[in-house]
PDB file of C-alpha atoms in Angstrom:
ATOM      1  CA  MET A   1      -0.082  -0.175  -0.125  1.00 68.00           C
ATOM      2  CA  LYS A   2       1.246   3.312  -0.759  1.00 79.00           C
ATOM      3  CA  THR A   3       2.186   5.691   1.970  1.00 82.00           C
ATOM      4  CA  LEU A   4       2.898   9.420   2.117  1.00 88.00           C
ATOM      5  CA  THR A   5       6.146  10.847   3.143  1.00 90.00           C
ATOM      6  CA  GLN A   6       6.572  13.025   6.087  1.00 94.00           C
ATOM      7  CA  GLU A   7       6.738  15.989   3.712  1.00 96.00           C
ATOM      8  CA  GLN A   8       4.373  15.224   1.593  1.00 95.00           C
ATOM      9  CA  ALA A   9       1.528  14.646   4.371  1.00 95.00           C
ATOM     10  CA  TYR A  10       3.049  18.162   5.853  1.00 96.00           C
ATOM     11  CA  THR A  11       2.834  19.767   2.420  1.00 97.00           C
ATOM     12  CA  GLU A  12      -0.891  18.481   1.667  1.00 97.00           C
ATOM     13  CA  TRP A  13      -1.896  19.255   5.337  1.00 98.00           C
ATOM     14  CA  VAL A  14      -0.683  23.076   5.181  1.00 98.00           C
ATOM     15  CA  LYS A  15      -2.480  23.350   1.781  1.00 98.00           C
ATOM     16  CA  PHE A  16      -5.975  22.050   3.160  1.00 98.00           C
ATOM     17  CA  TYR A  17      -5.522  24.128   6.411  1.00 98.00           C
ATOM     18  CA  GLY A  18      -4.768  26.959   4.730  1.00 98.00           C
ATOM     19  CA  VAL A  19      -8.083  27.132   2.966  1.00 98.00           C
ATOM     20  CA  PHE A  20     -10.121  25.840   6.037  1.00 97.00           C
ATOM     21  CA  GLU A  21      -8.095  28.987   7.722  1.00 98.00           C
ATOM     22  CA  LYS A  22      -8.986  31.657   5.068  1.00 98.00           C
ATOM     23  CA  LEU A  23     -12.826  30.145   4.899  1.00 97.00           C
ATOM     24  CA  GLY A  24     -12.729  30.791   8.671  1.00 97.00           C
ATOM     25  CA  LEU A  25     -13.943  26.978   9.135  1.00 98.00           C
ATOM     26  CA  THR A  26     -10.966  26.070  11.791  1.00 98.00           C
ATOM     27  CA  LYS A  27     -13.205  27.132  14.314  1.00 98.00           C
ATOM     28  CA  ASN A  28     -15.915  24.509  13.646  1.00 98.00           C
ATOM     29  CA  TYR A  29     -13.697  21.526  13.726  1.00 97.00           C
ATOM     30  CA  ASP A  30     -11.086  19.991  15.971  1.00 97.00           C
ATOM     31  CA  MET A  31      -8.280  20.700  13.543  1.00 98.00           C
ATOM     32  CA  GLU A  32      -5.707  18.241  15.388  1.00 98.00           C
ATOM     33  CA  LYS A  33      -8.136  15.409  15.140  1.00 98.00           C
ATOM     34  CA  LEU A  34      -8.905  16.340  11.490  1.00 98.00           C
ATOM     35  CA  LYS A  35      -5.428  16.259  10.590  1.00 98.00           C
ATOM     36  CA  THR A  36      -4.820  12.884  12.322  1.00 97.00           C
ATOM     37  CA  GLU A  37      -8.418  11.522  10.341  1.00 97.00           C
ATOM     38  CA  LEU A  38      -7.290  13.087   7.143  1.00 97.00           C
ATOM     39  CA  LEU A  39      -3.762  11.628   7.211  1.00 96.00           C
ATOM     40  CA  SER A  40      -4.891   8.170   7.711  1.00 95.00           C
ATOM     41  CA  SER A  41      -8.016   7.984   5.540  1.00 95.00           C
ATOM     42  CA  PRO A  42      -8.258   6.625   1.926  1.00 95.00           C
ATOM     43  CA  CYS A  43     -10.444   8.152  -0.726  1.00 93.00           C
ATOM     44  CA  ALA A  44     -11.678   4.799  -1.962  1.00 91.00           C
ATOM     45  CA  VAL A  45     -11.601   1.250  -0.833  1.00 90.00           C
ATOM     46  CA  SER A  46     -10.278  -0.504  -4.193  1.00 90.00           C
ATOM     47  CA  GLU A  47      -6.519  -0.350  -4.739  1.00 86.00           C
ATOM     48  CA  GLU A  48      -7.280   0.141  -8.588  1.00 86.00           C
ATOM     49  CA  MET A  49      -8.552   3.318  -8.145  1.00 90.00           C
ATOM     50  CA  GLY A  50      -5.272   4.967  -6.654  1.00 90.00           C
ATOM     51  CA  THR A  51      -6.727   6.225  -3.748  1.00 93.00           C
ATOM     52  CA  ALA A  52      -6.942   3.470  -1.497  1.00 91.00           C
ATOM     53  CA  TYR A  53      -3.810   4.439   0.888  1.00 93.00           C
ATOM     54  CA  LYS A  54      -3.604   6.513   4.120  1.00 95.00           C
ATOM     55  CA  GLY A  55      -3.454  10.032   3.491  1.00 96.00           C
ATOM     56  CA  ALA A  56      -5.196   9.975  -0.161  1.00 96.00           C
ATOM     57  CA  LEU A  57      -8.369  11.302   1.209  1.00 97.00           C
ATOM     58  CA  LEU A  58      -6.445  14.972   1.954  1.00 97.00           C
ATOM     59  CA  ILE A  59      -4.559  14.493  -1.246  1.00 97.00           C
ATOM     60  CA  HIS A  60      -7.714  14.153  -3.324  1.00 97.00           C
ATOM     61  CA  ILE A  61      -9.538  17.005  -1.601  1.00 98.00           C
ATOM     62  CA  ASN A  62      -6.548  19.321  -2.260  1.00 98.00           C
ATOM     63  CA  MET A  63      -6.238  18.262  -5.947  1.00 98.00           C
ATOM     64  CA  VAL A  64     -10.060  18.485  -6.678  1.00 98.00           C
ATOM     65  CA  MET A  65      -9.514  22.392  -5.302  1.00 98.00           C
ATOM     66  CA  ALA A  66      -6.955  22.844  -7.471  1.00 98.00           C
ATOM     67  CA  LEU A  67      -8.391  21.817 -10.486  1.00 98.00           C
ATOM     68  CA  ALA A  68     -11.532  23.501  -9.929  1.00 98.00           C
ATOM     69  CA  GLN A  69      -9.803  27.041  -9.508  1.00 98.00           C
ATOM     70  CA  ARG A  70      -8.487  26.215 -12.679  1.00 98.00           C
ATOM     71  CA  VAL A  71     -11.626  25.226 -14.420  1.00 97.00           C
ATOM     72  CA  ALA A  72     -13.384  28.178 -12.617  1.00 97.00           C
ATOM     73  CA  LYS A  73     -10.831  30.586 -13.990  1.00 97.00           C
ATOM     74  CA  MET A  74     -10.969  28.983 -17.941  1.00 96.00           C
ATOM     75  CA  ILE A  75     -15.055  29.943 -17.727  1.00 96.00           C
ATOM     76  CA  SER A  76     -14.589  33.417 -15.712  1.00 94.00           C
ATOM     77  CA  GLY A  77     -15.165  35.253 -19.207  1.00 94.00           C
ATOM     78  CA  THR A  78     -18.495  33.655 -19.022  1.00 96.00           C
ATOM     79  CA  PHE A  79     -19.704  32.585 -15.488  1.00 95.00           C
ATOM     80  CA  GLU A  80     -18.908  34.337 -12.326  1.00 94.00           C
ATOM     81  CA  VAL A  81     -17.576  31.997  -9.547  1.00 96.00           C
ATOM     82  CA  ASP A  82     -17.098  32.836  -6.007  1.00 97.00           C
ATOM     83  CA  GLU A  83     -14.015  31.181  -5.185  1.00 97.00           C
ATOM     84  CA  ASN A  84     -14.716  31.260  -1.445  1.00 98.00           C
ATOM     85  CA  THR A  85     -18.125  28.978  -2.173  1.00 98.00           C
ATOM     86  CA  LEU A  86     -16.312  26.986  -4.772  1.00 98.00           C
ATOM     87  CA  LEU A  87     -13.411  25.862  -2.049  1.00 98.00           C
ATOM     88  CA  LYS A  88     -16.049  25.827   0.748  1.00 98.00           C
ATOM     89  CA  SER A  89     -18.194  23.293  -0.735  1.00 98.00           C
ATOM     90  CA  ILE A  90     -15.227  21.069  -2.210  1.00 98.00           C
ATOM     91  CA  ALA A  91     -13.100  21.211   1.255  1.00 98.00           C
ATOM     92  CA  ILE A  92     -16.391  19.943   3.143  1.00 98.00           C
ATOM     93  CA  MET A  93     -17.864  17.396   0.492  1.00 97.00           C
ATOM     94  CA  HIS A  94     -15.734  14.430   0.905  1.00 96.00           C
ATOM     95  CA  LEU A  95     -14.800  14.682   4.937  1.00 97.00           C
ATOM     96  CA  SER A  96     -17.232  11.871   5.668  1.00 95.00           C
ATOM     97  CA  LYS A  97     -14.917   9.516   4.139  1.00 94.00           C
ATOM     98  CA  ARG A  98     -12.680   9.672   7.200  1.00 94.00           C
ATOM     99  CA  LEU A  99     -15.387   8.007   9.076  1.00 91.00           C
ATOM    100  CA  ILE A 100     -16.934   5.596   6.785  1.00 90.00           C
ATOM    101  CA  TYR A 101     -13.651   3.690   5.409  1.00 91.00           C
ATOM    102  CA  VAL A 102     -11.578   1.477   7.835  1.00 90.00           C
ATOM    103  CA  GLU A 103      -8.723  -0.881   6.922  1.00 91.00           C
ATOM    104  CA  ASN A 104      -9.750  -4.136   5.498  1.00 92.00           C
ATOM    105  CA  ASP A 105      -8.471  -6.911   8.026  1.00 93.00           C
ATOM    106  CA  ASN A 106      -9.517  -9.820   5.101  1.00 92.00           C
ATOM    107  CA  ASP A 107      -6.224 -10.761   3.915  1.00 92.00           C
ATOM    108  CA  TRP A 108      -7.798 -12.531   0.816  1.00 95.00           C
ATOM    109  CA  GLU A 109      -9.910  -9.421  -0.200  1.00 94.00           C
ATOM    110  CA  ILE A 110      -6.602  -7.076   0.193  1.00 91.00           C
ATOM    111  CA  LYS A 111      -4.592  -9.979  -1.983  1.00 92.00           C
ATOM    112  CA  ASN A 112      -7.194 -10.837  -4.411  1.00 91.00           C
ATOM    113  CA  ARG A 113      -9.582  -7.991  -4.797  1.00 92.00           C
ATOM    114  CA  GLY A 114      -7.166  -5.399  -3.773  1.00 89.00           C
ATOM    115  CA  LEU A 115      -9.478  -3.903  -1.249  1.00 91.00           C
ATOM    116  CA  MET A 116      -7.165  -2.297   0.903  1.00 91.00           C
ATOM    117  CA  PHE A 117     -10.065  -0.597   3.111  1.00 93.00           C
ATOM    118  CA  LYS A 118     -14.024  -1.622   3.689  1.00 90.00           C
ATOM    119  CA  PHE A 119     -17.069   0.360   5.197  1.00 88.00           C
ATOM    120  CA  ALA A 120     -16.772   0.886   8.838  1.00 88.00           C
ATOM    121  CA  LYS A 121     -19.331  -1.055  10.785  1.00 86.00           C
ATOM    122  CA  GLY A 122     -21.908   1.209  12.993  1.00 77.00           C
ATOM    123  CA  VAL A 123     -22.262   4.333  10.756  1.00 78.00           C
ATOM    124  CA  GLU A 124     -25.879   5.451  11.228  1.00 75.00           C
ATOM    125  CA  GLY A 125     -28.468   5.958   8.784  1.00 77.00           C
ATOM    126  CA  CYS A 126     -28.283   5.372   5.028  1.00 80.00           C
ATOM    127  CA  LEU A 127     -27.182   8.836   4.161  1.00 86.00           C
ATOM    128  CA  LYS A 128     -24.507   9.514   0.888  1.00 91.00           C
ATOM    129  CA  GLY A 129     -21.209  10.840   1.518  1.00 91.00           C
ATOM    130  CA  GLY A 130     -22.176  14.267   0.361  1.00 95.00           C
ATOM    131  CA  GLU A 131     -25.128  14.553   2.649  1.00 95.00           C
ATOM    132  CA  ARG A 132     -23.024  13.161   5.786  1.00 95.00           C
ATOM    133  CA  SER A 133     -20.525  15.761   4.995  1.00 96.00           C
ATOM    134  CA  ALA A 134     -22.971  18.676   4.986  1.00 97.00           C
ATOM    135  CA  LEU A 135     -24.972  17.255   7.546  1.00 96.00           C
ATOM    136  CA  GLU A 136     -21.459  17.477  10.094  1.00 97.00           C
ATOM    137  CA  ALA A 137     -20.816  21.053   8.641  1.00 98.00           C
ATOM    138  CA  LEU A 138     -24.356  22.035   9.739  1.00 98.00           C
ATOM    139  CA  ASN A 139     -23.993  20.284  13.233  1.00 97.00           C
ATOM    140  CA  ASN A 140     -20.459  21.962  13.635  1.00 98.00           C
ATOM    141  CA  GLY A 141     -22.214  25.198  13.112  1.00 98.00           C
ATOM    142  CA  ILE A 142     -21.265  26.075   9.642  1.00 98.00           C
ATOM    143  CA  LYS A 143     -24.048  27.658   7.440  1.00 97.00           C
ATOM    144  CA  LEU A 144     -24.635  26.759   4.029  1.00 98.00           C
ATOM    145  CA  THR A 145     -26.445  28.014   1.152  1.00 97.00           C
ATOM    146  CA  PRO A 146     -28.568  26.162  -1.164  1.00 96.00           C
ATOM    147  CA  ILE A 147     -25.830  26.423  -3.864  1.00 96.00           C
ATOM    148  CA  GLU A 148     -23.348  25.215  -1.287  1.00 97.00           C
ATOM    149  CA  PHE A 149     -25.418  22.502  -0.272  1.00 96.00           C
ATOM    150  CA  GLU A 150     -26.301  21.634  -3.639  1.00 94.00           C
ATOM    151  CA  ALA A 151     -22.391  21.355  -4.549  1.00 96.00           C
ATOM    152  CA  ILE A 152     -21.547  19.448  -1.306  1.00 97.00           C
ATOM    153  CA  THR A 153     -23.955  16.738  -2.367  1.00 95.00           C
ATOM    154  CA  CYS A 154     -23.210  16.655  -6.308  1.00 93.00           C
ATOM    155  CA  LEU A 155     -21.654  13.561  -6.367  1.00 92.00           C
ATOM    156  CA  ASP A 156     -24.138  11.402  -4.037  1.00 89.00           C
ATOM    157  CA  GLU A 157     -26.105  10.580  -7.292  1.00 82.00           C
ATOM    158  CA  ASP A 158     -26.301  11.140 -11.166  1.00 78.00           C
ATOM    159  CA  VAL A 159     -28.057  13.829 -12.190  1.00 66.00           C
ATOM    160  CA  GLU A 160     -31.235  13.181 -14.274  1.00 64.00           C
ATOM    161  CA  ALA A 161     -31.135  14.853 -17.954  1.00 55.00           C
ATOM    162  CA  SER A 162     -33.916  16.952 -17.173  1.00 56.00           C
ATOM    163  CA  LYS A 163     -32.145  18.576 -14.322  1.00 67.00           C
ATOM    164  CA  LYS A 164     -28.766  19.240 -15.540  1.00 66.00           C
ATOM    165  CA  PRO A 165     -29.895  22.975 -16.804  1.00 65.00           C
ATOM    166  CA  PHE A 166     -30.951  23.834 -13.756  1.00 73.00           C
ATOM    167  CA  LEU A 167     -27.649  22.904 -11.629  1.00 85.00           C
ATOM    168  CA  SER A 168     -25.605  25.677 -10.365  1.00 93.00           C
ATOM    169  CA  ILE A 169     -22.424  26.250 -11.997  1.00 95.00           C
ATOM    170  CA  TYR A 170     -20.548  25.249  -8.730  1.00 96.00           C
ATOM    171  CA  THR A 171     -21.985  21.668  -9.189  1.00 94.00           C
ATOM    172  CA  THR A 172     -20.844  21.645 -12.745  1.00 94.00           C
ATOM    173  CA  VAL A 173     -16.999  22.626 -11.836  1.00 96.00           C
ATOM    174  CA  ILE A 174     -16.941  20.398  -8.878  1.00 97.00           C
ATOM    175  CA  ARG A 175     -18.302  17.419 -10.706  1.00 94.00           C
ATOM    176  CA  GLN A 176     -15.473  17.878 -13.494  1.00 95.00           C
ATOM    177  CA  ALA A 177     -12.732  18.600 -11.080  1.00 97.00           C
ATOM    178  CA  ASN A 178     -13.715  15.805  -9.044  1.00 96.00           C
ATOM    179  CA  GLU A 179     -13.817  13.394 -11.956  1.00 95.00           C
ATOM    180  CA  LEU A 180     -10.213  14.721 -13.338  1.00 97.00           C
ATOM    181  CA  ALA A 181      -9.000  14.334  -9.889  1.00 97.00           C
ATOM    182  CA  TYR A 182      -9.684  10.546  -9.956  1.00 95.00           C
ATOM    183  CA  ALA A 183      -8.404   9.977 -13.513  1.00 95.00           C
ATOM    184  CA  ILE A 184      -5.283  11.661 -12.745  1.00 96.00           C
ATOM    185  CA  GLU A 185      -4.848   9.565  -9.493  1.00 94.00           C
ATOM    186  CA  LYS A 186      -6.024   6.305 -11.079  1.00 93.00           C
ATOM    187  CA  GLU A 187      -3.678   6.839 -13.894  1.00 94.00           C
ATOM    188  CA  ARG A 188      -0.888   7.519 -11.668  1.00 90.00           C
ATOM    189  CA  TYR A 189      -1.337   4.309  -9.826  1.00 87.00           C
ATOM    190  CA  ASN A 190      -1.522   2.480 -13.308  1.00 86.00           C
ATOM    191  CA  LYS A 191       1.795   3.809 -14.175  1.00 87.00           C
ATOM    192  CA  ILE A 192       3.538   3.325 -10.930  1.00 82.00           C
ATOM    193  CA  LYS A 193       1.901  -0.780 -10.887  1.00 79.00           C
ATOM    194  CA  ASN A 194       3.060  -1.020 -14.806  1.00 82.00           C
ATOM    195  CA  ALA A 195       6.704   0.110 -13.802  1.00 81.00           C
ATOM    196  CA  LYS A 196       7.073  -2.468 -11.098  1.00 70.00           C
TER     197      LYS A 196
END
């Protein structure tokens, strides 16, 4: 399983913390606990996704933020995108993954299926990831606008064709940035795997 170096962990945390601080969110979370959780959390359960290792969640969130900022800049001549709304939505949307994935203790699944992590038992309710992240933010005293809530939960399900014209530009940018980040992470994993 891939691991982060201390330098990588520090660099990624500093990026994330800087955004959280800029947005005024550090008062809403126990930041030391969040740091520990993010540095030990995957972003997927399956090794083939390229994000099933400790710290992958933090890297993924930072990558989505960077990609979304680039996409927003590209479309700025047509769409007005508030950077703080964009970053706030992305910084919050994946946080529930730190609570729903645990290391897999089944050696056969790890070796034969590449399932490095599994879903935690005892996670209450059947909320999807974005819903769970938004609920945690709300419970922590963060106010969310309808646009932010939509953006935070935009990955929870596929959007019906009839609803697509009504989605906010934030949802569109975030969905695209997230897909790009997963594609990049998977391709990097494949290159490392094939080089062995």
